[in-house]
Amino acid sequence: MAKGEIVLGCLAPHPPHVVYAENPEQNEAFAEGGWETLRWGYNRLARKLKSIDYDAMVIFTPHWQTYIGTHFLGLPKFKSKSVDPVFPNLFRFNYDISVDVELAEKMCEVAGESGIVTKMMRNPDFRIDYGTITSCHMLNPEWDKPLVTISSNRNAHYYSPEVMNEQASALGDACAKAIQESGKRVVLISSHSLSHRHFVTESPLPEDMSREHIYNHSQYVWDMKLVDLMRDGKMKEVIDIMPEFTEQTIAETEAGGLTWMMAAMGYPEYPAEIYGYQSVIGTGNLIAAWDPLEATREIVL
Amino acid sequence: MSDPEILFGIYCPPHPQPLLTPEASEGYGRLRDAFETCRKRIEESEADLILVYSTTWPSIIGHQIQGHPEPEWVHVDDDFHYLGSMPYKFKMDTEFAEKFRECAESRGLQSRTVAYDGFPIDTGSIVALKLLNPDNKIPACIVSSNMYANRAETIVLGKSARDAIASQGKKAVVVVVSSLSNRMFTEHIEPAEDRIHSAKDDEWNKKILEFFGDGRLEDLSQLSREIHGQIRVQKVVAYKPAWWMSATMGQHNNYTGEVLSYEALHGSGGAVVVLTPSKGSVGDKEFDEDDVEHYHGDRGVLDAGSL
Ligand SMILES: [Fe+2]
């Protein structure tokens, strides 16, 4: 069996607003559009993914929060409706997803061997979180690839962002090893915003783009600092300043997604592909991808 | 407006063990018994509303109030999915929900009711309502806990609940769903070996329960920031349940307190407490936290400082 590999890593923010604005048939709410910078960026990245041969998507989500270890989806099918608890007016999505249970079990096993507390999730009534659905829908609206969702263990809450960084990178190492041993070609998805302070009010028409802007300039400056480092291929430095960035901007990186993905990819020293940056209800959202293959790596924006 | 009629208040934990696996340990069983005692008390009372404030329902856009008349789903907990599913169908007082929203808005808060099929009601609210009101004999209302809200906003939210109860002439039982210390073990444990995560957490929990037992609710409200720093994992900005409970039930210490049970729930502190309004005060002290009637939003100190 050939060695498995990570064929692309995607930073894929999941404000449900982008799915809402796309008006897919699975979502009950109707929008007049909005957040085009993000949606068009997503559309372009989805086209790139169409040109890549891969077996499964593995996604790390902040909206399946666990405190007792890291959990993995462990049943082949989940079909139900996901309603966003925070924005139920925007996101009521009927989903029908397939899970690569074999890959999930392999990652769970290797992570366990490396000392990480793990658990397979085998309850058929379990509802898939809206982070997983939003990122996966925007990257693959056809839903024709199996996925694995990994829960986010909240070390930043229990200890500190530094501990989160260490634990998430250990998990990334373990997942990379499991993927290699699986022989599969895998797309990694780190599902989250960068700066993450929300407005606590919503305009009467949520997609009214005349009302949309970053929460404050400090959040913007930090987000841009990260984008610059990503463009320069300095991912080790990004992860090194992650604890400070996370604290300063209440960033959604606190769940550990970016650290996990960068560790799994060996902290790329090549430039990230930048697909778009836009605020959603005050938070800073970046779509980016890391393509290990120099021949297909692009300067997108 | 006249004072609202609040028959009693219940403080209870959000974890699913007392609902799903009460037989797994003696402690979980004792918590279940305490819920059962509360259920009987509610049934024997003249309550026509159960109002729930749940710390496991976080919101961002202001304060969300469940407005679906009959929310129904099969819920599964993020961590404790292996303990089983929680099917539920509740009866909500939608007129009260609308009134509560209106009262919250009139005190300057952002608020909205949510009424969507399949809305994910949180584990804590489900555990409380299934155990305290299993046959839906009494209509209920659930309000969220805003992630960013701090003391002023939470106190004003409680006062809005008071306004709504008074204006509708309800006889309410107030339920606060929250653990005490909330640090769980981060690995699997055998239920029979469950214990409070640390001696420090246990000591603080017992101190809090001493206050509850003495009916000193406003004293606990005044101590909230200290409690947050000492025994709360920093998931949100503050420990808010005592602020909301005191502002809703009445900001004083004139309660008869009963601690029905105190047990570990995967390391965190779970207690079932009943507070009944009474005459005469125990342990009054000078309250040094400011009281607040109306929420005016952020105070814009940065703008003021740049003048
Ligand atoms: Fe999120």
Coordinates of C-alpha atoms and ligand atoms in Angstrom, one line a residue:
Chain A
M1 CA 0.0 0.0 0.0
A2 CA 1.3 3.4 -0.9
K3 CA 1.8 5.9 1.9
G4 CA -1.2 8.1 2.6
E5 CA -0.7 11.8 2.4
I6 CA -2.2 15.2 3.1
V7 CA -3.0 16.7 -0.3
L8 CA -4.3 20.1 0.9
G9 CA -4.9 22.0 4.1
C10 CA -7.7 24.5 4.2
L11 CA -8.4 27.3 6.7
A12 CA -12.2 27.4 6.3
P13 CA -14.2 29.7 8.5
H14 CA -17.7 28.6 9.4
P15 CA -20.0 31.6 10.1
P16 CA -23.3 30.1 9.1
H17 CA -23.9 33.4 7.3
V18 CA -22.0 32.2 4.2
V19 CA -24.2 29.1 3.8
Y20 CA -27.3 31.3 4.4
A21 CA -26.2 33.7 1.8
E22 CA -25.7 30.9 -0.8
N23 CA -29.3 29.7 -0.5
P24 CA -28.6 26.0 -0.9
E25 CA -31.7 23.8 -1.0
Q26 CA -30.7 22.1 2.2
N27 CA -31.0 25.4 4.2
E28 CA -34.5 26.5 5.3
A29 CA -33.7 30.2 5.6
F30 CA -33.7 32.6 2.6
A31 CA -31.1 35.3 2.0
E32 CA -30.7 38.1 -0.4
G33 CA -27.0 37.4 -0.6
G34 CA -24.2 39.0 1.4
W35 CA -20.5 38.3 2.3
E36 CA -19.5 37.8 -1.3
T37 CA -15.8 38.3 -0.6
L38 CA -15.9 35.1 1.5
R39 CA -18.3 33.2 -0.7
W40 CA -16.5 33.9 -3.9
G41 CA -13.2 32.9 -2.3
Y42 CA -14.8 29.7 -1.1
N43 CA -16.2 29.1 -4.6
R44 CA -12.7 29.4 -6.1
L45 CA -11.2 27.1 -3.5
A46 CA -14.0 24.6 -4.1
R47 CA -13.0 24.6 -7.8
K48 CA -9.4 23.9 -6.9
L49 CA -10.5 21.0 -4.8
K50 CA -12.3 19.5 -7.8
S51 CA -9.0 19.3 -9.5
I52 CA -7.4 17.3 -6.7
D53 CA -7.7 13.6 -6.2
Y54 CA -8.6 12.8 -2.6
D55 CA -10.4 10.2 -0.6
A56 CA -11.7 12.1 2.5
M57 CA -11.9 15.4 4.3
V58 CA -10.8 15.6 7.9
I59 CA -12.2 18.5 9.8
F60 CA -11.4 19.9 13.2
T61 CA -14.4 21.9 14.6
P62 CA -14.7 24.4 17.5
H63 CA -18.5 23.6 17.7
W64 CA -18.1 20.1 19.0
Q65 CA -16.6 21.0 22.3
T66 CA -15.3 18.2 24.5
Y67 CA -13.5 18.4 27.8
I68 CA -12.9 14.7 28.3
G69 CA -10.5 14.0 25.5
T70 CA -10.7 14.3 21.7
H71 CA -13.6 12.6 20.1
F72 CA -14.1 11.3 16.5
L73 CA -17.3 10.7 14.5
G74 CA -17.6 6.9 14.4
L75 CA -20.7 5.9 12.4
P76 CA -20.9 5.7 8.6
K77 CA -24.0 7.9 8.1
F78 CA -25.6 10.9 9.8
K79 CA -28.8 12.4 8.5
S80 CA -30.7 15.0 10.3
K81 CA -31.1 18.8 10.6
S82 CA -28.6 21.1 12.2
V83 CA -29.9 24.3 13.7
D84 CA -27.4 26.9 14.8
P85 CA -28.1 27.7 18.5
V86 CA -26.8 31.3 18.1
F87 CA -28.1 32.1 14.6
P88 CA -31.2 29.9 14.2
N89 CA -32.7 32.5 12.0
L90 CA -30.0 31.9 9.4
F91 CA -29.1 28.3 9.6
R92 CA -31.4 25.3 9.7
F93 CA -29.6 22.8 7.4
N94 CA -30.8 19.4 6.4
Y95 CA -27.8 17.2 6.1
D96 CA -27.0 13.7 4.9
I97 CA -23.3 13.0 5.4
S98 CA -21.0 10.0 5.0
V99 CA -18.1 9.4 7.4
D100 CA -14.9 7.6 6.7
V101 CA -15.1 5.5 9.9
E102 CA -12.0 3.5 9.1
L103 CA -9.9 6.6 8.9
A104 CA -11.5 8.0 12.0
E105 CA -10.7 4.8 13.9
K106 CA -7.1 4.9 12.7
M107 CA -6.6 8.5 13.9
C108 CA -8.3 7.7 17.2
E109 CA -6.0 4.7 17.6
V110 CA -2.8 6.4 16.8
A111 CA -3.7 9.5 18.9
G112 CA -4.4 7.1 21.8
E113 CA -1.1 5.4 21.4
S114 CA 0.6 8.7 21.6
G115 CA -1.0 9.4 25.0
I116 CA -3.9 11.6 23.9
V117 CA -7.3 10.8 25.6
T118 CA -9.7 9.8 22.8
K119 CA -13.2 8.5 22.3
M120 CA -15.2 7.3 19.3
M121 CA -18.7 8.8 19.0
R122 CA -21.1 6.1 18.1
N123 CA -24.5 7.5 19.1
P124 CA -26.7 7.5 16.0
D125 CA -28.8 10.4 17.4
F126 CA -25.7 12.7 17.6
R127 CA -26.2 15.9 15.7
I128 CA -23.4 17.2 13.4
D129 CA -22.3 20.7 14.4
Y130 CA -22.8 23.7 12.2
G131 CA -19.1 24.3 11.9
T132 CA -18.5 21.0 10.2
I133 CA -21.5 21.6 7.9
T134 CA -20.7 25.1 6.9
S135 CA -17.0 24.5 6.1
C136 CA -17.7 21.3 4.3
H137 CA -20.6 22.7 2.4
M138 CA -18.6 25.7 1.2
L139 CA -15.7 23.5 0.1
N140 CA -17.7 20.7 -1.4
P141 CA -21.3 21.6 -2.0
E142 CA -21.9 18.3 -3.8
W143 CA -21.1 16.5 -0.5
D144 CA -19.6 13.6 -2.5
K145 CA -16.6 12.9 -0.2
P146 CA -16.7 11.2 3.2
L147 CA -15.5 13.2 6.1
V148 CA -14.2 12.7 9.6
T149 CA -15.0 15.3 12.3
I150 CA -12.6 15.7 15.2
S151 CA -13.9 17.4 18.3
S152 CA -12.1 20.3 19.8
N153 CA -10.8 19.6 23.3
R154 CA -10.9 22.8 25.2
N155 CA -7.4 23.0 26.8
A156 CA -7.4 26.7 26.5
H157 CA -10.4 26.9 28.9
Y158 CA -9.0 24.4 31.3
Y159 CA -5.3 25.5 31.2
S160 CA -4.0 28.1 28.8
P161 CA -3.5 28.8 25.1
E162 CA 0.0 27.5 25.5
V163 CA -1.2 24.1 26.7
M164 CA -3.8 24.2 23.8
N165 CA -1.0 24.8 21.4
E166 CA 1.0 21.8 22.7
Q167 CA -1.9 19.4 22.8
A168 CA -3.2 20.4 19.4
S169 CA 0.2 20.0 17.8
A170 CA 0.5 16.5 19.4
L171 CA -2.9 15.6 17.9
G172 CA -1.8 17.0 14.5
D173 CA 1.3 14.8 14.6
A174 CA -0.8 11.7 15.5
C175 CA -3.3 12.4 12.7
A176 CA -0.5 12.9 10.2
K177 CA 0.9 9.5 11.2
A178 CA -2.5 7.9 11.0
I179 CA -3.1 9.3 7.5
Q180 CA 0.2 8.0 6.3
E181 CA -0.5 4.5 7.6
S182 CA -4.0 4.6 6.1
G183 CA -2.7 4.9 2.6
K184 CA -5.4 7.6 1.9
R185 CA -5.2 11.0 0.3
V186 CA -6.7 13.4 2.7
V187 CA -7.8 17.1 2.7
L188 CA -7.4 18.7 6.2
I189 CA -9.9 21.5 7.2
S190 CA -9.3 23.8 10.1
S191 CA -12.7 25.3 10.6
H192 CA -12.7 28.7 12.4
S193 CA -12.5 32.5 12.2
L194 CA -9.4 34.4 13.2
S195 CA -10.3 37.4 15.5
H196 CA -13.6 36.4 17.1
R197 CA -15.3 39.3 18.9
H198 CA -18.9 39.4 17.8
F199 CA -21.4 42.3 17.8
V200 CA -24.2 41.3 20.2
T201 CA -26.8 42.9 18.0
E202 CA -27.9 42.0 14.5
S203 CA -29.2 44.3 11.8
P204 CA -32.8 43.7 10.8
L205 CA -31.6 42.2 7.6
P206 CA -28.5 40.2 8.6
E207 CA -27.2 40.3 5.0
D208 CA -27.3 44.1 4.9
M209 CA -23.6 44.7 4.0
S210 CA -23.7 48.4 4.8
R211 CA -23.7 47.3 8.4
E212 CA -20.8 44.8 8.3
H213 CA -17.4 45.7 9.6
I214 CA -14.7 44.3 11.9
Y215 CA -15.4 44.7 15.6
N216 CA -12.4 47.0 16.1
H217 CA -9.2 48.0 14.4
S218 CA -7.0 46.1 16.8
Q219 CA -8.6 42.9 15.7
Y220 CA -8.0 43.8 12.0
V221 CA -4.3 44.6 12.6
W222 CA -3.7 41.3 14.3
D223 CA -5.6 39.4 11.6
M224 CA -3.4 41.1 8.9
K225 CA -0.3 40.3 10.8
L226 CA -1.2 36.6 10.5
V227 CA -2.1 36.9 6.9
D228 CA 1.3 38.5 6.1
L229 CA 3.1 35.7 7.9
M230 CA 1.1 33.1 6.0
R231 CA 1.9 34.7 2.7
D232 CA 5.6 34.6 3.7
G233 CA 5.4 30.9 4.5
K234 CA 6.2 31.5 8.1
M235 CA 3.8 29.0 9.7
K236 CA 6.0 28.1 12.6
E237 CA 6.1 31.7 13.6
V238 CA 2.3 31.9 13.3
I239 CA 1.9 28.9 15.7
D240 CA 4.5 30.4 18.0
I241 CA 2.6 33.6 18.4
M242 CA -0.8 31.7 18.5
P243 CA -1.2 32.0 22.3
E244 CA -0.8 35.8 22.2
F245 CA -2.9 36.2 19.1
T246 CA -5.7 34.1 20.6
E247 CA -5.7 36.0 23.9
Q248 CA -5.5 39.5 22.3
T249 CA -8.3 38.9 19.7
I250 CA -10.4 36.3 21.6
A251 CA -9.6 34.3 18.4
E252 CA -11.4 31.2 17.5
T253 CA -8.0 29.6 17.1
E254 CA -8.4 28.9 20.9
A255 CA -10.0 25.6 19.9
G256 CA -6.7 24.5 18.4
G257 CA -7.6 23.9 14.8
L258 CA -4.9 25.9 13.0
T259 CA -2.2 24.5 15.3
W260 CA -3.5 20.9 14.7
M261 CA -3.4 21.4 10.9
M262 CA 0.0 23.1 10.8
A263 CA 1.5 20.4 13.0
A264 CA 0.0 17.7 10.8
M265 CA 1.5 19.4 7.7
G266 CA 4.9 20.0 9.3
Y267 CA 4.6 23.8 9.6
P268 CA 4.8 24.7 5.9
E269 CA 7.6 27.1 4.8
Y270 CA 5.9 27.8 1.5
P271 CA 3.4 30.6 1.0
A272 CA -0.3 30.0 1.8
E273 CA -2.9 30.6 -1.0
I274 CA -5.1 33.4 0.2
Y275 CA -8.7 33.3 -1.0
G276 CA -10.4 36.1 0.9
Y277 CA -10.8 38.0 4.1
Q278 CA -14.0 39.5 5.4
S279 CA -15.8 40.3 8.6
V280 CA -18.9 38.5 9.7
I281 CA -20.9 40.1 12.5
G282 CA -17.6 41.7 13.6
T283 CA -15.4 38.6 13.5
G284 CA -12.4 38.3 11.1
N285 CA -12.6 35.5 8.6
L286 CA -9.8 34.3 6.3
I287 CA -10.0 31.6 3.7
A288 CA -6.5 30.1 3.0
A289 CA -5.0 26.9 1.7
W290 CA -1.7 25.2 1.9
D291 CA -0.8 23.2 -1.1
P292 CA 2.3 20.9 -0.5
L293 CA 2.7 20.5 -4.3
E294 CA 4.8 23.3 -5.7
A295 CA 3.5 22.7 -9.3
T296 CA -0.1 23.4 -8.4
R297 CA 0.5 26.0 -5.7
E298 CA -0.9 29.4 -6.8
I299 CA -0.8 33.0 -5.9
V300 CA -4.6 33.6 -5.7
L301 CA -4.9 37.0 -4.1
Chain B
M1 CA -45.5 47.3 39.6
S2 CA -46.3 44.9 42.5
D3 CA -43.8 42.3 43.5
P4 CA -43.8 39.1 41.5
E5 CA -45.0 35.9 43.1
I6 CA -42.0 33.6 43.1
L7 CA -42.8 30.4 45.1
F8 CA -39.3 29.1 45.3
G9 CA -36.1 28.8 43.4
I10 CA -34.1 25.7 42.5
Y11 CA -30.3 25.6 41.8
C12 CA -29.4 22.3 40.0
P13 CA -26.5 20.9 37.9
P14 CA -26.6 20.6 34.1
H15 CA -24.8 17.2 33.7
P16 CA -26.8 14.3 32.2
Q17 CA -25.8 11.6 34.7
P18 CA -28.7 12.1 37.1
L19 CA -31.1 11.8 34.1
L20 CA -29.4 9.0 32.1
T21 CA -27.4 6.9 34.6
P22 CA -28.6 7.6 38.2
E23 CA -27.8 3.9 39.0
A24 CA -24.1 4.3 38.0
S25 CA -23.0 5.7 41.4
E26 CA -24.6 6.4 44.7
G27 CA -23.9 10.1 44.3
Y28 CA -25.7 10.3 40.9
G29 CA -28.6 8.4 42.6
R30 CA -28.7 10.9 45.5
L31 CA -28.8 13.8 43.0
R32 CA -31.6 12.1 41.2
D33 CA -33.5 11.8 44.5
A34 CA -33.0 15.5 45.1
F35 CA -34.4 16.3 41.7
E36 CA -37.3 14.0 42.5
T37 CA -38.0 15.9 45.8
C38 CA -38.1 19.1 43.8
R39 CA -40.4 17.6 41.3
K40 CA -42.9 16.8 44.0
R41 CA -42.5 20.2 45.6
I42 CA -43.4 21.8 42.2
E43 CA -46.3 19.5 41.7
E44 CA -47.7 20.2 45.2
S45 CA -47.2 24.0 44.7
E46 CA -49.6 26.3 42.8
A47 CA -46.9 27.1 40.2
D48 CA -48.1 28.0 36.8
L49 CA -44.7 28.7 35.3
I50 CA -41.2 27.2 35.5
L51 CA -38.6 29.7 34.4
V52 CA -35.2 28.2 33.6
Y53 CA -31.9 30.1 33.2
S54 CA -29.3 27.7 31.8
T55 CA -25.6 28.2 31.8
T56 CA -25.3 25.6 29.1
W57 CA -27.2 27.7 26.6
P58 CA -24.8 30.3 25.4
S59 CA -26.0 33.2 23.2
I60 CA -24.3 36.0 21.4
I61 CA -27.1 38.1 19.9
G62 CA -28.4 39.4 23.2
H63 CA -30.6 37.1 25.3
Q64 CA -32.5 34.4 23.6
I65 CA -35.8 33.0 25.0
Q66 CA -37.3 29.7 23.9
G67 CA -40.5 30.6 22.1
H68 CA -41.5 27.4 20.4
P69 CA -44.8 26.1 22.0
E70 CA -43.7 22.4 21.8
P71 CA -40.0 21.9 21.1
E72 CA -39.3 18.3 20.3
W73 CA -36.0 16.5 19.5
V74 CA -33.6 13.7 20.5
H75 CA -30.7 15.4 22.1
V76 CA -27.2 14.0 22.5
D77 CA -24.5 15.6 24.7
D78 CA -21.2 16.5 23.2
D79 CA -19.1 14.8 25.8
F80 CA -21.4 12.2 27.3
H81 CA -22.9 10.9 24.1
Y82 CA -22.1 7.3 25.2
L83 CA -24.5 7.6 28.2
G84 CA -27.4 7.7 25.8
S85 CA -29.8 10.0 24.0
M86 CA -32.3 12.4 25.6
P87 CA -35.6 12.5 23.7
Y88 CA -37.7 15.4 24.8
K89 CA -40.9 17.2 24.1
F90 CA -41.7 20.3 26.3
K91 CA -44.6 22.6 26.7
M92 CA -43.5 26.2 26.6
D93 CA -45.4 29.3 27.8
T94 CA -45.0 31.3 24.6
E95 CA -47.0 34.3 25.9
F96 CA -44.7 34.6 28.8
A97 CA -41.7 34.3 26.5
E98 CA -42.9 37.2 24.5
K99 CA -43.6 39.2 27.6
F100 CA -40.1 38.4 29.0
R101 CA -38.6 39.6 25.7
E102 CA -40.6 42.8 25.9
C103 CA -39.6 43.5 29.5
A104 CA -35.9 42.8 28.7
E105 CA -36.1 45.2 25.8
S106 CA -37.8 47.9 27.8
R107 CA -34.8 47.7 30.2
G108 CA -32.3 48.3 27.4
L109 CA -31.4 44.7 26.6
Q110 CA -31.1 43.1 23.2
S111 CA -33.4 40.1 23.3
R112 CA -35.4 37.8 21.0
T113 CA -37.5 34.7 21.2
V114 CA -36.5 31.7 19.1
A115 CA -39.1 29.3 17.8
Y116 CA -37.6 26.9 15.2
D117 CA -38.3 23.2 14.8
G118 CA -35.2 21.3 15.7
F119 CA -33.6 24.2 17.7
P120 CA -30.9 22.5 19.9
I121 CA -32.1 22.9 23.4
D122 CA -29.1 22.5 25.7
T123 CA -28.3 19.6 27.9
G124 CA -28.8 21.5 31.2
S125 CA -32.3 22.7 30.3
I126 CA -33.3 19.2 29.1
V127 CA -32.0 17.5 32.3
A128 CA -33.8 20.1 34.5
L129 CA -37.1 20.0 32.7
K130 CA -37.2 16.3 32.2
L131 CA -36.5 15.6 35.9
L132 CA -38.5 18.5 37.4
N133 CA -41.5 18.6 35.1
P134 CA -41.6 15.1 33.4
D135 CA -45.2 15.3 32.3
N136 CA -45.2 18.9 31.2
K137 CA -47.9 19.7 33.8
I138 CA -46.6 23.2 34.1
P139 CA -45.6 25.3 31.1
A140 CA -42.0 26.4 31.1
C141 CA -39.7 29.1 29.7
I142 CA -35.9 28.9 29.1
V143 CA -33.6 31.9 28.8
S144 CA -30.0 31.8 27.5
S145 CA -26.8 33.0 29.1
N146 CA -25.1 35.6 26.9
M147 CA -21.4 34.8 26.4
Y148 CA -20.3 38.4 26.7
A149 CA -22.8 39.6 29.4
N150 CA -21.3 40.6 32.7
R151 CA -22.9 41.7 35.9
A152 CA -24.9 44.7 34.9
E153 CA -26.5 43.0 32.0
T154 CA -27.2 39.8 33.9
I155 CA -28.8 41.7 36.9
V156 CA -31.0 43.6 34.5
L157 CA -32.0 40.4 32.7
G158 CA -33.1 39.0 36.1
K159 CA -35.1 42.2 36.8
S160 CA -36.8 41.8 33.4
A161 CA -37.8 38.3 34.4
R162 CA -39.3 39.7 37.6
D163 CA -41.2 42.4 35.6
A164 CA -42.6 39.7 33.3
I165 CA -43.7 37.4 36.1
A166 CA -45.3 40.3 38.0
S167 CA -47.1 41.7 35.0
Q168 CA -48.6 38.4 34.0
G169 CA -49.5 37.6 37.6
K170 CA -47.7 34.2 37.4
K171 CA -46.8 32.0 40.3
A172 CA -43.3 31.0 39.2
V173 CA -40.7 28.5 40.2
V174 CA -37.3 29.8 39.2
V175 CA -34.7 27.2 38.1
V176 CA -31.0 28.0 37.7
V177 CA -29.1 25.3 35.9
S178 CA -25.4 25.5 36.8
S179 CA -22.7 23.5 38.4
L180 CA -20.7 25.0 41.4
S181 CA -17.0 24.3 40.6
N182 CA -17.0 23.3 36.9
R183 CA -13.7 21.6 36.4
M184 CA -14.2 18.1 35.2
F185 CA -11.7 15.3 35.0
T186 CA -10.2 15.4 31.5
E187 CA -10.1 11.6 31.2
H188 CA -12.5 8.8 31.6
I189 CA -13.4 7.9 35.2
E190 CA -15.4 5.1 36.8
P191 CA -18.7 6.7 38.1
A192 CA -18.2 4.9 41.4
E193 CA -14.9 6.7 41.8
D194 CA -16.2 10.1 40.9
R195 CA -15.1 12.9 43.3
I196 CA -14.7 16.6 43.3
H197 CA -11.7 17.5 41.1
S198 CA -9.6 19.1 43.9
A199 CA -9.8 19.8 47.6
K200 CA -9.9 23.6 46.8
D201 CA -13.0 23.2 44.6
D202 CA -14.6 21.1 47.3
E203 CA -13.9 23.6 50.0
W204 CA -15.3 26.5 47.9
N205 CA -18.4 24.5 47.0
K206 CA -19.1 23.8 50.6
K207 CA -18.7 27.4 51.5
I208 CA -21.1 28.4 48.7
L209 CA -23.6 25.7 50.0
E210 CA -23.3 27.2 53.5
F211 CA -24.5 30.5 52.1
F212 CA -27.3 28.7 50.2
G213 CA -28.3 26.8 53.3
D214 CA -28.5 30.1 55.2
G215 CA -30.6 31.6 52.5
R216 CA -28.0 34.2 51.7
L217 CA -28.7 34.6 48.1
E218 CA -27.7 38.2 47.6
D219 CA -24.4 37.6 49.5
L220 CA -23.7 34.9 46.9
S221 CA -24.5 37.3 44.2
Q222 CA -22.0 39.8 45.7
L223 CA -19.4 37.1 45.8
S224 CA -19.8 36.0 42.2
R225 CA -16.6 37.5 40.9
E226 CA -14.6 35.8 43.6
I227 CA -16.3 32.5 42.9
H228 CA -15.5 32.9 39.2
G229 CA -11.8 33.5 39.9
Q230 CA -11.5 30.6 42.4
I231 CA -13.4 27.6 41.0
R232 CA -14.8 28.3 37.5
V233 CA -13.0 27.2 34.4
Q234 CA -12.7 30.4 32.3
K235 CA -15.1 29.5 29.5
V236 CA -17.1 32.7 29.8
V237 CA -16.4 36.1 31.3
A238 CA -18.1 35.6 34.6
Y239 CA -20.0 33.3 37.0
K240 CA -23.5 34.7 36.4
P241 CA -26.1 32.3 37.9
A242 CA -26.2 33.9 41.4
W243 CA -26.5 37.3 39.8
W244 CA -29.5 36.3 37.8
M245 CA -31.1 34.2 40.5
S246 CA -30.9 37.0 43.1
A247 CA -32.0 39.7 40.7
T248 CA -35.0 37.5 39.6
M249 CA -36.0 36.2 43.1
G250 CA -35.2 39.4 45.0
Q251 CA -31.8 40.9 46.0
H252 CA -31.8 40.1 49.7
N253 CA -30.9 37.3 52.1
N254 CA -34.4 36.5 53.3
Y255 CA -34.7 32.9 52.1
T256 CA -35.0 29.5 53.7
G257 CA -32.3 27.5 52.1
E258 CA -32.2 23.7 51.8
V259 CA -29.2 21.9 50.3
L260 CA -30.8 18.6 49.2
S261 CA -27.8 17.1 47.6
Y262 CA -24.1 17.8 46.8
E263 CA -22.1 15.3 44.7
A264 CA -19.4 15.1 42.1
L265 CA -20.3 15.0 38.5
H266 CA -17.2 13.8 36.6
G267 CA -15.2 16.0 39.0
S268 CA -17.4 19.1 38.9
G269 CA -19.6 20.2 41.8
G270 CA -23.3 19.4 41.4
A271 CA -25.8 20.5 44.0
V272 CA -29.5 20.6 44.2
V273 CA -30.6 23.5 46.4
V274 CA -34.1 25.0 47.1
L275 CA -34.5 28.6 48.2
T276 CA -37.9 29.7 49.5
P277 CA -38.6 33.4 50.2
S278 CA -39.1 33.9 53.9
K279 CA -39.2 36.7 56.6
G280 CA -36.2 37.7 58.5
S281 CA -32.7 38.0 57.3
V282 CA -29.6 36.0 58.1
G283 CA -26.1 37.4 57.8
D284 CA -26.9 40.7 56.1
K285 CA -23.8 42.6 55.2
E286 CA -23.2 45.8 53.4
F287 CA -23.5 45.1 49.7
D288 CA -20.7 46.9 47.9
E289 CA -21.5 46.0 44.3
D290 CA -23.5 48.7 42.5
D291 CA -27.2 47.9 41.8
V292 CA -28.4 48.6 38.3
E293 CA -31.9 49.0 36.9
H294 CA -31.4 49.6 33.2
Y295 CA -28.7 48.4 30.7
H296 CA -27.0 51.2 28.8
G297 CA -24.5 49.0 26.9
D298 CA -20.8 49.5 26.9
R299 CA -19.6 52.6 28.6
G300 CA -17.2 53.6 25.9
V301 CA -14.3 54.3 28.2
L302 CA -11.9 54.2 25.3
D303 CA -13.7 57.0 23.6
A304 CA -13.8 59.0 26.8
G305 CA -10.1 58.5 27.4
S306 CA -9.2 59.9 24.1
L307 CA -10.8 63.3 24.7
Ligands
FE1 FE -17.6 29.4 15.3

